[in-house]
mmCIF file with all atom_site columns, C-alpha atoms in Angstrom:
data_model
loop_
_atom_site.group_PDB
_atom_site.id
_atom_site.type_symbol
_atom_site.label_atom_id
_atom_site.label_alt_id
_atom_site.label_comp_id
_atom_site.label_asym_id
_atom_site.label_entity_id
_atom_site.label_seq_id
_atom_site.pdbx_PDB_ins_code
_atom_site.Cartn_x
_atom_site.Cartn_y
_atom_site.Cartn_z
_atom_site.occupancy
_atom_site.B_iso_or_equiv
_atom_site.pdbx_formal_charge
_atom_site.auth_seq_id
_atom_site.auth_comp_id
_atom_site.auth_asym_id
_atom_site.auth_atom_id
_atom_site.pdbx_PDB_model_num
ATOM 1   C CA . GLU Y 1 1   ? -7.377 31.578 3.315   1.00 84.00 ? 588 GLU Y CA 1
ATOM 2   C CA . ALA Y 1 2   ? -3.590 31.570 3.190   1.00 83.00 ? 589 ALA Y CA 1
ATOM 3   C CA . GLN Y 1 3   ? -2.499 33.143 -0.037  1.00 93.00 ? 590 GLN Y CA 1
ATOM 4   C CA . VAL Y 1 4   ? -0.146 35.354 -1.991  1.00 96.00 ? 591 VAL Y CA 1
ATOM 5   C CA . THR Y 1 5   ? -1.845 37.995 -4.093  1.00 96.00 ? 592 THR Y CA 1
ATOM 6   C CA . GLN Y 1 6   ? -0.420 39.983 -6.974  1.00 97.00 ? 593 GLN Y CA 1
ATOM 7   C CA . ASN Y 1 7   ? -1.786 42.978 -8.806  1.00 97.00 ? 594 ASN Y CA 1
ATOM 8   C CA . PRO Y 1 8   ? -2.301 43.599 -11.594 1.00 97.00 ? 595 PRO Y CA 1
ATOM 9   C CA . ARG Y 1 9   ? -2.638 40.180 -13.187 1.00 96.00 ? 596 ARG Y CA 1
ATOM 10  C CA . TYR Y 1 10  ? -2.181 41.551 -16.678 1.00 97.00 ? 597 TYR Y CA 1
ATOM 11  C CA . LEU Y 1 11  ? -0.489 44.758 -17.758 1.00 97.00 ? 598 LEU Y CA 1
ATOM 12  C CA . ILE Y 1 12  ? 0.397  46.241 -21.116 1.00 97.00 ? 599 ILE Y CA 1
ATOM 13  C CA . THR Y 1 13  ? 2.543  49.344 -20.965 1.00 96.00 ? 600 THR Y CA 1
ATOM 14  C CA . VAL Y 1 14  ? 5.004  51.344 -23.028 1.00 97.00 ? 601 VAL Y CA 1
ATOM 15  C CA . THR Y 1 15  ? 8.735  51.728 -22.774 1.00 97.00 ? 602 THR Y CA 1
ATOM 16  C CA . GLY Y 1 16  ? 9.845  54.093 -20.023 1.00 96.00 ? 603 GLY Y CA 1
ATOM 17  C CA . LYS Y 1 17  ? 6.587  54.366 -18.134 1.00 97.00 ? 604 LYS Y CA 1
ATOM 18  C CA . LYS Y 1 18  ? 7.217  53.528 -14.484 1.00 97.00 ? 605 LYS Y CA 1
ATOM 19  C CA . LEU Y 1 19  ? 5.119  50.760 -13.029 1.00 97.00 ? 606 LEU Y CA 1
ATOM 20  C CA . THR Y 1 20  ? 4.705  48.834 -9.795  1.00 98.00 ? 607 THR Y CA 1
ATOM 21  C CA . VAL Y 1 21  ? 3.493  45.290 -9.345  1.00 98.00 ? 608 VAL Y CA 1
ATOM 22  C CA . THR Y 1 22  ? 2.216  44.686 -5.850  1.00 98.00 ? 609 THR Y CA 1
ATOM 23  C CA . CYS Y 1 23  ? 2.606  41.497 -3.846  1.00 98.00 ? 610 CYS Y CA 1
ATOM 24  C CA . SER Y 1 24  ? 1.007  40.724 -0.532  1.00 98.00 ? 611 SER Y CA 1
ATOM 25  C CA . GLN Y 1 25  ? 0.946  37.630 1.681   1.00 97.00 ? 612 GLN Y CA 1
ATOM 26  C CA . ASN Y 1 26  ? -1.212 36.875 4.714   1.00 96.00 ? 613 ASN Y CA 1
ATOM 27  C CA . MET Y 1 27  ? 0.845  34.049 6.218   1.00 94.00 ? 614 MET Y CA 1
ATOM 28  C CA . ASN Y 1 28  ? 3.278  36.156 8.279   1.00 94.00 ? 615 ASN Y CA 1
ATOM 29  C CA . HIS Y 1 29  ? 6.146  34.842 6.177   1.00 93.00 ? 616 HIS Y CA 1
ATOM 30  C CA . GLU Y 1 30  ? 9.535  36.433 6.618   1.00 92.00 ? 617 GLU Y CA 1
ATOM 31  C CA . TYR Y 1 31  ? 10.925 35.456 3.237   1.00 92.00 ? 618 TYR Y CA 1
ATOM 32  C CA . MET Y 1 32  ? 9.570  36.903 -0.008  1.00 94.00 ? 619 MET Y CA 1
ATOM 33  C CA . SER Y 1 33  ? 10.873 36.735 -3.524  1.00 93.00 ? 620 SER Y CA 1
ATOM 34  C CA . TRP Y 1 34  ? 10.217 37.840 -7.096  1.00 96.00 ? 621 TRP Y CA 1
ATOM 35  C CA . TYR Y 1 35  ? 10.782 35.676 -10.155 1.00 94.00 ? 622 TYR Y CA 1
ATOM 36  C CA . ARG Y 1 36  ? 10.363 36.108 -13.843 1.00 95.00 ? 623 ARG Y CA 1
ATOM 37  C CA . GLN Y 1 37  ? 9.543  33.234 -16.135 1.00 93.00 ? 624 GLN Y CA 1
ATOM 38  C CA . ASP Y 1 38  ? 10.497 33.180 -19.788 1.00 92.00 ? 625 ASP Y CA 1
ATOM 39  C CA . PRO Y 1 39  ? 10.091 30.329 -22.297 1.00 86.00 ? 626 PRO Y CA 1
ATOM 40  C CA . GLY Y 1 40  ? 12.996 27.920 -22.179 1.00 80.00 ? 627 GLY Y CA 1
ATOM 41  C CA . LEU Y 1 41  ? 14.632 29.710 -19.252 1.00 82.00 ? 628 LEU Y CA 1
ATOM 42  C CA . GLY Y 1 42  ? 12.539 28.509 -16.353 1.00 83.00 ? 629 GLY Y CA 1
ATOM 43  C CA . LEU Y 1 43  ? 12.145 30.782 -13.344 1.00 88.00 ? 630 LEU Y CA 1
ATOM 44  C CA . ARG Y 1 44  ? 14.860 33.257 -12.547 1.00 90.00 ? 631 ARG Y CA 1
ATOM 45  C CA . GLN Y 1 45  ? 15.001 35.055 -9.267  1.00 91.00 ? 632 GLN Y CA 1
ATOM 46  C CA . ILE Y 1 46  ? 14.988 38.855 -9.476  1.00 95.00 ? 633 ILE Y CA 1
ATOM 47  C CA . TYR Y 1 47  ? 15.145 39.977 -5.836  1.00 94.00 ? 634 TYR Y CA 1
ATOM 48  C CA . TYR Y 1 48  ? 14.422 38.439 -2.487  1.00 92.00 ? 635 TYR Y CA 1
ATOM 49  C CA . SER Y 1 49  ? 13.860 39.683 1.021   1.00 93.00 ? 636 SER Y CA 1
ATOM 50  C CA . MET Y 1 50  ? 14.707 37.906 4.249   1.00 90.00 ? 637 MET Y CA 1
ATOM 51  C CA . ASN Y 1 51  ? 12.682 40.300 6.386   1.00 91.00 ? 638 ASN Y CA 1
ATOM 52  C CA . VAL Y 1 52  ? 11.499 43.897 6.680   1.00 93.00 ? 639 VAL Y CA 1
ATOM 53  C CA . GLU Y 1 53  ? 14.104 46.292 5.265   1.00 93.00 ? 640 GLU Y CA 1
ATOM 54  C CA . VAL Y 1 54  ? 16.344 43.383 4.234   1.00 92.00 ? 641 VAL Y CA 1
ATOM 55  C CA . THR Y 1 55  ? 16.546 42.765 0.500   1.00 94.00 ? 642 THR Y CA 1
ATOM 56  C CA . ASP Y 1 56  ? 19.135 41.321 -1.839  1.00 91.00 ? 643 ASP Y CA 1
ATOM 57  C CA . LYS Y 1 57  ? 19.678 40.703 -5.507  1.00 91.00 ? 644 LYS Y CA 1
ATOM 58  C CA . GLY Y 1 58  ? 18.793 37.466 -7.210  1.00 89.00 ? 645 GLY Y CA 1
ATOM 59  C CA . ASP Y 1 59  ? 20.146 36.347 -10.557 1.00 87.00 ? 646 ASP Y CA 1
ATOM 60  C CA . VAL Y 1 60  ? 18.544 39.004 -12.788 1.00 94.00 ? 647 VAL Y CA 1
ATOM 61  C CA . PRO Y 1 61  ? 18.092 42.235 -10.782 1.00 96.00 ? 648 PRO Y CA 1
ATOM 62  C CA . GLU Y 1 62  ? 18.977 44.741 -13.515 1.00 97.00 ? 649 GLU Y CA 1
ATOM 63  C CA . GLY Y 1 63  ? 16.145 47.136 -14.290 1.00 97.00 ? 650 GLY Y CA 1
ATOM 64  C CA . TYR Y 1 64  ? 14.156 46.277 -11.148 1.00 98.00 ? 651 TYR Y CA 1
ATOM 65  C CA . LYS Y 1 65  ? 13.784 47.685 -7.664  1.00 98.00 ? 652 LYS Y CA 1
ATOM 66  C CA . VAL Y 1 66  ? 12.048 46.331 -4.599  1.00 98.00 ? 653 VAL Y CA 1
ATOM 67  C CA . SER Y 1 67  ? 11.209 47.505 -1.129  1.00 96.00 ? 654 SER Y CA 1
ATOM 68  C CA . ARG Y 1 68  ? 10.089 45.754 2.047   1.00 97.00 ? 655 ARG Y CA 1
ATOM 69  C CA . LYS Y 1 69  ? 8.645  48.301 4.416   1.00 97.00 ? 656 LYS Y CA 1
ATOM 70  C CA . GLU Y 1 70  ? 6.061  45.930 5.843   1.00 96.00 ? 657 GLU Y CA 1
ATOM 71  C CA . LYS Y 1 71  ? 6.294  42.208 6.408   1.00 96.00 ? 658 LYS Y CA 1
ATOM 72  C CA . ARG Y 1 72  ? 3.279  41.376 4.260   1.00 97.00 ? 659 ARG Y CA 1
ATOM 73  C CA . ASN Y 1 73  ? 4.122  43.494 1.182   1.00 98.00 ? 660 ASN Y CA 1
ATOM 74  C CA . PHE Y 1 74  ? 6.928  43.239 -1.327  1.00 98.00 ? 661 PHE Y CA 1
ATOM 75  C CA . PRO Y 1 75  ? 6.321  45.425 -4.401  1.00 98.00 ? 662 PRO Y CA 1
ATOM 76  C CA . LEU Y 1 76  ? 8.335  45.126 -7.579  1.00 98.00 ? 663 LEU Y CA 1
ATOM 77  C CA . ILE Y 1 77  ? 9.150  48.418 -9.276  1.00 98.00 ? 664 ILE Y CA 1
ATOM 78  C CA . LEU Y 1 78  ? 10.193 48.931 -12.875 1.00 97.00 ? 665 LEU Y CA 1
ATOM 79  C CA . GLU Y 1 79  ? 11.354 52.530 -13.067 1.00 96.00 ? 666 GLU Y CA 1
ATOM 80  C CA . SER Y 1 80  ? 11.861 52.565 -16.840 1.00 97.00 ? 667 SER Y CA 1
ATOM 81  C CA . PRO Y 1 81  ? 10.477 49.377 -18.371 1.00 97.00 ? 668 PRO Y CA 1
ATOM 82  C CA . SER Y 1 82  ? 11.930 48.068 -21.592 1.00 97.00 ? 669 SER Y CA 1
ATOM 83  C CA . PRO Y 1 83  ? 10.619 45.426 -24.031 1.00 97.00 ? 670 PRO Y CA 1
ATOM 84  C CA . ASN Y 1 84  ? 13.082 42.825 -22.694 1.00 97.00 ? 671 ASN Y CA 1
ATOM 85  C CA . GLN Y 1 85  ? 11.190 42.952 -19.419 1.00 98.00 ? 672 GLN Y CA 1
ATOM 86  C CA . THR Y 1 86  ? 8.131  41.499 -21.100 1.00 98.00 ? 673 THR Y CA 1
ATOM 87  C CA . SER Y 1 87  ? 7.603  38.365 -19.059 1.00 97.00 ? 674 SER Y CA 1
ATOM 88  C CA . LEU Y 1 88  ? 5.467  36.450 -16.593 1.00 96.00 ? 675 LEU Y CA 1
ATOM 89  C CA . TYR Y 1 89  ? 6.253  37.544 -13.044 1.00 97.00 ? 676 TYR Y CA 1
ATOM 90  C CA . PHE Y 1 90  ? 5.685  35.598 -9.856  1.00 96.00 ? 677 PHE Y CA 1
ATOM 91  C CA . CYS Y 1 91  ? 5.892  36.633 -6.250  1.00 96.00 ? 678 CYS Y CA 1
ATOM 92  C CA . ALA Y 1 92  ? 6.483  33.969 -3.617  1.00 93.00 ? 679 ALA Y CA 1
ATOM 93  C CA . SER Y 1 93  ? 6.775  33.795 0.155   1.00 93.00 ? 680 SER Y CA 1
ATOM 94  C CA . SER Y 1 94  ? 7.887  31.312 2.779   1.00 89.00 ? 681 SER Y CA 1
ATOM 95  C CA . PHE Y 1 95  ? 8.947  31.131 6.411   1.00 84.00 ? 682 PHE Y CA 1
ATOM 96  C CA . GLY Y 1 96  ? 12.563 30.704 5.387   1.00 74.00 ? 683 GLY Y CA 1
ATOM 97  C CA . ASP Y 1 97  ? 14.639 30.385 2.266   1.00 62.00 ? 684 ASP Y CA 1
ATOM 98  C CA . SER Y 1 98  ? 14.789 26.608 2.604   1.00 66.00 ? 685 SER Y CA 1
ATOM 99  C CA . ASP Y 1 99  ? 11.099 26.141 3.165   1.00 74.00 ? 686 ASP Y CA 1
ATOM 100 C CA . THR Y 1 100 ? 8.144  25.583 0.915   1.00 81.00 ? 687 THR Y CA 1
ATOM 101 C CA . GLN Y 1 101 ? 7.468  28.648 -1.186  1.00 86.00 ? 688 GLN Y CA 1
ATOM 102 C CA . TYR Y 1 102 ? 3.913  29.783 -1.818  1.00 91.00 ? 689 TYR Y CA 1
ATOM 103 C CA . PHE Y 1 103 ? 3.460  31.424 -5.183  1.00 92.00 ? 690 PHE Y CA 1
ATOM 104 C CA . GLY Y 1 104 ? 1.109  34.131 -6.306  1.00 95.00 ? 691 GLY Y CA 1
ATOM 105 C CA . PRO Y 1 105 ? -0.999 33.702 -9.467  1.00 94.00 ? 692 PRO Y CA 1
ATOM 106 C CA . GLY Y 1 106 ? 1.409  35.637 -11.668 1.00 95.00 ? 693 GLY Y CA 1
ATOM 107 C CA . THR Y 1 107 ? 1.464  38.970 -13.501 1.00 97.00 ? 694 THR Y CA 1
ATOM 108 C CA . ARG Y 1 108 ? 1.784  38.908 -17.257 1.00 97.00 ? 695 ARG Y CA 1
ATOM 109 C CA . LEU Y 1 109 ? 3.590  42.073 -18.309 1.00 98.00 ? 696 LEU Y CA 1
ATOM 110 C CA . THR Y 1 110 ? 3.991  43.309 -21.875 1.00 98.00 ? 697 THR Y CA 1
ATOM 111 C CA . VAL Y 1 111 ? 6.219  46.292 -22.567 1.00 97.00 ? 698 VAL Y CA 1
ATOM 112 C CA . LEU Y 1 112 ? 5.751  47.788 -26.016 1.00 96.00 ? 699 LEU Y CA 1
ATOM 113 C CA . SER R 2 1   ? 23.045 30.351 -13.964 1.00 44.00 ? 160 SER R CA 1
ATOM 114 C CA . GLN R 2 2   ? 20.677 27.453 -13.343 1.00 49.00 ? 161 GLN R CA 1
ATOM 115 C CA . GLN R 2 3   ? 21.517 25.169 -10.494 1.00 62.00 ? 162 GLN R CA 1
ATOM 116 C CA . GLY R 2 4   ? 19.036 22.442 -11.342 1.00 70.00 ? 163 GLY R CA 1
ATOM 117 C CA . GLU R 2 5   ? 18.402 21.005 -14.755 1.00 81.00 ? 164 GLU R CA 1
ATOM 118 C CA . GLU R 2 6   ? 15.507 18.700 -15.472 1.00 84.00 ? 165 GLU R CA 1
ATOM 119 C CA . ASP R 2 7   ? 15.502 15.802 -17.872 1.00 87.00 ? 166 ASP R CA 1
ATOM 120 C CA . PRO R 2 8   ? 13.663 15.114 -20.098 1.00 92.00 ? 167 PRO R CA 1
ATOM 121 C CA . GLN R 2 9   ? 12.431 18.506 -21.300 1.00 91.00 ? 168 GLN R CA 1
ATOM 122 C CA . ALA R 2 10  ? 9.127  16.961 -22.328 1.00 94.00 ? 169 ALA R CA 1
ATOM 123 C CA . LEU R 2 11  ? 7.317  13.740 -21.602 1.00 95.00 ? 170 LEU R CA 1
ATOM 124 C CA . SER R 2 12  ? 4.133  12.353 -23.122 1.00 96.00 ? 171 SER R CA 1
ATOM 125 C CA . ILE R 2 13  ? 2.392  9.370  -21.541 1.00 95.00 ? 172 ILE R CA 1
ATOM 126 C CA . GLN R 2 14  ? -1.024 7.780  -21.275 1.00 97.00 ? 173 GLN R CA 1
ATOM 127 C CA . GLU R 2 15  ? -3.221 7.724  -18.224 1.00 97.00 ? 174 GLU R CA 1
ATOM 128 C CA . GLY R 2 16  ? -2.266 4.995  -15.830 1.00 97.00 ? 175 GLY R CA 1
ATOM 129 C CA . GLU R 2 17  ? 1.395  4.986  -16.824 1.00 97.00 ? 176 GLU R CA 1
ATOM 130 C CA . ASN R 2 18  ? 4.184  6.197  -14.573 1.00 97.00 ? 177 ASN R CA 1
ATOM 131 C CA . ALA R 2 19  ? 6.118  9.376  -15.297 1.00 96.00 ? 178 ALA R CA 1
ATOM 132 C CA . THR R 2 20  ? 9.712  9.826  -14.215 1.00 97.00 ? 179 THR R CA 1
ATOM 133 C CA . MET R 2 21  ? 11.747 12.973 -14.475 1.00 96.00 ? 180 MET R CA 1
ATOM 134 C CA . ASN R 2 22  ? 15.200 13.791 -13.240 1.00 96.00 ? 181 ASN R CA 1
ATOM 135 C CA . CYS R 2 23  ? 16.960 16.810 -11.856 1.00 94.00 ? 182 CYS R CA 1
ATOM 136 C CA . SER R 2 24  ? 20.706 17.328 -11.722 1.00 93.00 ? 183 SER R CA 1
ATOM 137 C CA . TYR R 2 25  ? 22.397 20.067 -9.767  1.00 91.00 ? 184 TYR R CA 1
ATOM 138 C CA . LYS R 2 26  ? 25.913 21.361 -9.526  1.00 88.00 ? 185 LYS R CA 1
ATOM 139 C CA . THR R 2 27  ? 26.833 22.168 -5.934  1.00 85.00 ? 186 THR R CA 1
ATOM 140 C CA . SER R 2 28  ? 26.112 20.853 -2.460  1.00 87.00 ? 187 SER R CA 1
ATOM 141 C CA . ILE R 2 29  ? 22.620 21.500 -1.189  1.00 87.00 ? 188 ILE R CA 1
ATOM 142 C CA . ASN R 2 30  ? 20.739 21.169 2.085   1.00 87.00 ? 189 ASN R CA 1
ATOM 143 C CA . ASN R 2 31  ? 17.421 20.476 0.403   1.00 90.00 ? 190 ASN R CA 1
ATOM 144 C CA . LEU R 2 32  ? 15.760 20.092 -2.968  1.00 93.00 ? 191 LEU R CA 1
ATOM 145 C CA . GLN R 2 33  ? 12.175 20.955 -3.796  1.00 93.00 ? 192 GLN R CA 1
ATOM 146 C CA . TRP R 2 34  ? 9.800  19.934 -6.567  1.00 95.00 ? 193 TRP R CA 1
ATOM 147 C CA . TYR R 2 35  ? 7.030  22.167 -7.864  1.00 94.00 ? 194 TYR R CA 1
ATOM 148 C CA . ARG R 2 36  ? 4.228  21.779 -10.386 1.00 96.00 ? 195 ARG R CA 1
ATOM 149 C CA . GLN R 2 37  ? 2.919  24.499 -12.676 1.00 94.00 ? 196 GLN R CA 1
ATOM 150 C CA . ASN R 2 38  ? -0.262 24.282 -14.661 1.00 92.00 ? 197 ASN R CA 1
ATOM 151 C CA . SER R 2 39  ? -0.147 26.302 -17.847 1.00 85.00 ? 198 SER R CA 1
ATOM 152 C CA . GLY R 2 40  ? 0.553  29.976 -17.119 1.00 76.00 ? 199 GLY R CA 1
ATOM 153 C CA . ARG R 2 41  ? -0.369 29.701 -13.462 1.00 85.00 ? 200 ARG R CA 1
ATOM 154 C CA . GLY R 2 42  ? 1.564  29.930 -10.226 1.00 87.00 ? 201 GLY R CA 1
ATOM 155 C CA . LEU R 2 43  ? 3.781  27.127 -9.020  1.00 91.00 ? 202 LEU R CA 1
ATOM 156 C CA . VAL R 2 44  ? 2.507  24.701 -6.432  1.00 93.00 ? 203 VAL R CA 1
ATOM 157 C CA . HIS R 2 45  ? 4.866  23.024 -4.016  1.00 92.00 ? 204 HIS R CA 1
ATOM 158 C CA . LEU R 2 46  ? 4.870  19.221 -4.238  1.00 95.00 ? 205 LEU R CA 1
ATOM 159 C CA . ILE R 2 47  ? 7.584  17.938 -1.977  1.00 94.00 ? 206 ILE R CA 1
ATOM 160 C CA . LEU R 2 48  ? 10.790 18.936 -0.200  1.00 92.00 ? 207 LEU R CA 1
ATOM 161 C CA . ILE R 2 49  ? 13.574 16.451 0.418   1.00 94.00 ? 208 ILE R CA 1
ATOM 162 C CA . ARG R 2 50  ? 16.487 17.250 2.699   1.00 92.00 ? 209 ARG R CA 1
ATOM 163 C CA . SER R 2 51  ? 20.068 16.278 2.059   1.00 92.00 ? 210 SER R CA 1
ATOM 164 C CA . ASN R 2 52  ? 20.011 13.581 4.743   1.00 95.00 ? 211 ASN R CA 1
ATOM 165 C CA . GLU R 2 53  ? 16.997 11.887 3.165   1.00 96.00 ? 212 GLU R CA 1
ATOM 166 C CA . ARG R 2 54  ? 17.208 9.421  0.302   1.00 97.00 ? 213 ARG R CA 1
ATOM 167 C CA . GLU R 2 55  ? 13.561 8.941  -0.542  1.00 98.00 ? 214 GLU R CA 1
ATOM 168 C CA . LYS R 2 56  ? 10.272 10.587 0.235   1.00 97.00 ? 215 LYS R CA 1
ATOM 169 C CA . HIS R 2 57  ? 6.675  9.809  -0.652  1.00 96.00 ? 216 HIS R CA 1
ATOM 170 C CA . SER R 2 58  ? 3.577  11.922 -0.916  1.00 95.00 ? 217 SER R CA 1
ATOM 171 C CA . GLY R 2 59  ? 0.492  10.248 -2.319  1.00 96.00 ? 218 GLY R CA 1
ATOM 172 C CA . ARG R 2 60  ? 1.329  9.155  -5.866  1.00 97.00 ? 219 ARG R CA 1
ATOM 173 C CA . LEU R 2 61  ? 4.630  11.013 -5.799  1.00 97.00 ? 220 LEU R CA 1
ATOM 174 C CA . ARG R 2 62  ? 7.986  9.507  -4.978  1.00 98.00 ? 221 ARG R CA 1
ATOM 175 C CA . VAL R 2 63  ? 11.131 11.591 -4.818  1.00 98.00 ? 222 VAL R CA 1
ATOM 176 C CA . THR R 2 64  ? 14.652 10.278 -4.497  1.00 98.00 ? 223 THR R CA 1
ATOM 177 C CA . LEU R 2 65  ? 17.831 12.169 -3.794  1.00 97.00 ? 224 LEU R CA 1
ATOM 178 C CA . ASP R 2 66  ? 21.352 10.972 -4.503  1.00 96.00 ? 225 ASP R CA 1
ATOM 179 C CA . THR R 2 67  ? 23.772 13.542 -3.139  1.00 95.00 ? 226 THR R CA 1
ATOM 180 C CA . SER R 2 68  ? 26.786 11.620 -4.413  1.00 95.00 ? 227 SER R CA 1
ATOM 181 C CA . LYS R 2 69  ? 25.522 11.977 -7.976  1.00 95.00 ? 228 LYS R CA 1
ATOM 182 C CA . LYS R 2 70  ? 23.958 15.380 -7.335  1.00 94.00 ? 229 LYS R CA 1
ATOM 183 C CA . SER R 2 71  ? 20.670 14.229 -8.754  1.00 95.00 ? 230 SER R CA 1
ATOM 184 C CA . SER R 2 72  ? 17.044 13.777 -7.813  1.00 96.00 ? 231 SER R CA 1
ATOM 185 C CA . SER R 2 73  ? 14.130 12.052 -9.469  1.00 97.00 ? 232 SER R CA 1
ATOM 186 C CA . LEU R 2 74  ? 10.393 12.585 -9.298  1.00 97.00 ? 233 LEU R CA 1
ATOM 187 C CA . LEU R 2 75  ? 8.124  9.654  -10.040 1.00 98.00 ? 234 LEU R CA 1
ATOM 188 C CA . ILE R 2 76  ? 4.400  10.091 -10.570 1.00 97.00 ? 235 ILE R CA 1
ATOM 189 C CA . THR R 2 77  ? 2.640  6.756  -10.405 1.00 97.00 ? 236 THR R CA 1
ATOM 190 C CA . ALA R 2 78  ? -0.649 5.889  -12.113 1.00 97.00 ? 237 ALA R CA 1
ATOM 191 C CA . SER R 2 79  ? -0.755 9.235  -13.873 1.00 97.00 ? 238 SER R CA 1
ATOM 192 C CA . ARG R 2 80  ? -3.983 11.087 -14.570 1.00 96.00 ? 239 ARG R CA 1
ATOM 193 C CA . ALA R 2 81  ? -4.914 13.718 -17.144 1.00 95.00 ? 240 ALA R CA 1
ATOM 194 C CA . ALA R 2 82  ? -4.891 16.243 -14.284 1.00 95.00 ? 241 ALA R CA 1
ATOM 195 C CA . ASP R 2 83  ? -1.152 15.607 -13.848 1.00 96.00 ? 242 ASP R CA 1
ATOM 196 C CA . THR R 2 84  ? -0.541 17.405 -17.145 1.00 97.00 ? 243 THR R CA 1
ATOM 197 C CA . ALA R 2 85  ? 1.737  20.261 -16.119 1.00 97.00 ? 244 ALA R CA 1
ATOM 198 C CA . SER R 2 86  ? 5.317  21.428 -16.002 1.00 95.00 ? 245 SER R CA 1
ATOM 199 C CA . TYR R 2 87  ? 7.458  20.157 -13.152 1.00 96.00 ? 246 TYR R CA 1
ATOM 200 C CA . PHE R 2 88  ? 10.407 22.044 -11.721 1.00 94.00 ? 247 PHE R CA 1
ATOM 201 C CA . CYS R 2 89  ? 13.114 21.230 -9.259  1.00 94.00 ? 248 CYS R CA 1
ATOM 202 C CA . ALA R 2 90  ? 14.551 24.008 -7.109  1.00 91.00 ? 249 ALA R CA 1
ATOM 203 C CA . THR R 2 91  ? 17.642 24.205 -4.961  1.00 89.00 ? 250 THR R CA 1
ATOM 204 C CA . PRO R 2 92  ? 19.159 26.861 -2.726  1.00 81.00 ? 251 PRO R CA 1
ATOM 205 C CA . ALA R 2 93  ? 21.934 28.721 -4.548  1.00 75.00 ? 252 ALA R CA 1
ATOM 206 C CA . SER R 2 94  ? 25.444 27.923 -3.393  1.00 69.00 ? 253 SER R CA 1
ATOM 207 C CA . ASP R 2 95  ? 26.747 31.486 -3.547  1.00 67.00 ? 254 ASP R CA 1
ATOM 208 C CA . SER R 2 96  ? 24.198 33.306 -1.435  1.00 62.00 ? 255 SER R CA 1
ATOM 209 C CA . TRP R 2 97  ? 21.880 32.486 1.424   1.00 61.00 ? 256 TRP R CA 1
ATOM 210 C CA . GLY R 2 98  ? 18.303 33.158 0.443   1.00 64.00 ? 257 GLY R CA 1
ATOM 211 C CA . LYS R 2 99  ? 18.518 32.572 -3.297  1.00 71.00 ? 258 LYS R CA 1
ATOM 212 C CA . LEU R 2 100 ? 16.518 29.738 -4.771  1.00 77.00 ? 259 LEU R CA 1
ATOM 213 C CA . GLN R 2 101 ? 17.299 28.468 -8.252  1.00 84.00 ? 260 GLN R CA 1
ATOM 214 C CA . PHE R 2 102 ? 14.917 26.628 -10.549 1.00 87.00 ? 261 PHE R CA 1
ATOM 215 C CA . GLY R 2 103 ? 15.576 24.394 -13.502 1.00 85.00 ? 262 GLY R CA 1
ATOM 216 C CA . ALA R 2 104 ? 13.903 24.906 -16.874 1.00 86.00 ? 263 ALA R CA 1
ATOM 217 C CA . GLY R 2 105 ? 11.319 22.248 -16.116 1.00 91.00 ? 264 GLY R CA 1
ATOM 218 C CA . THR R 2 106 ? 9.892  19.067 -17.571 1.00 94.00 ? 265 THR R CA 1
ATOM 219 C CA . GLN R 2 107 ? 6.637  19.433 -19.479 1.00 94.00 ? 266 GLN R CA 1
ATOM 220 C CA . VAL R 2 108 ? 4.430  16.404 -18.889 1.00 97.00 ? 267 VAL R CA 1
ATOM 221 C CA . VAL R 2 109 ? 1.385  15.621 -21.013 1.00 97.00 ? 268 VAL R CA 1
ATOM 222 C CA . VAL R 2 110 ? -0.919 12.825 -19.890 1.00 97.00 ? 269 VAL R CA 1
ATOM 223 C CA . THR R 2 111 ? -3.449 11.732 -22.488 1.00 96.00 ? 270 THR R CA 1
ATOM 224 C CA . PRO R 2 112 ? -6.677 9.922  -21.550 1.00 91.00 ? 271 PRO R CA 1
#
């Protein structure tokens, strides 16, 4: 089954404790992206990747890192999480930036 | 900054009625996409319309695009309770290839 998976689905952590949210897709998509969703603000793009080893900043990259060492994986790293990073996070993938994006189920992160 | 903005923010209708929502954007685009999100879950792609298309249909969905007015509309005909969801338009960002920008969404509630 074609899908985008994210782990963990739910995470409660404390300020400053490094964490990684994994994202994996099995559709051989070149394009992957991370979004955060906050009430009243819609989805905002954090980082995106056009292909392996090619990443670029979205609209809200501060406080986040990404890497794309393999085509199927695109982890999101929070080196020192802060409470303002409490949000619902989505990973998405597609063949190209102008194509249909397939979204993962979301990761609800709470930073205390 | 958001490229697309949906209107209205919320819409409440009864089953069988039609639901119309609009999306306005600021800069030239090569395509516009509509997505649906059920509460707290991942987004599901509904339809993509390219800049050289004026109207597109998919089942009970009809999307129009007016590039001269920089606006798009999504019509859901004969709505069902299962159509209760938030609907988002998304457009490629004008300042960077690979960025996709979402509006804040229209929350639709369909009551039986």
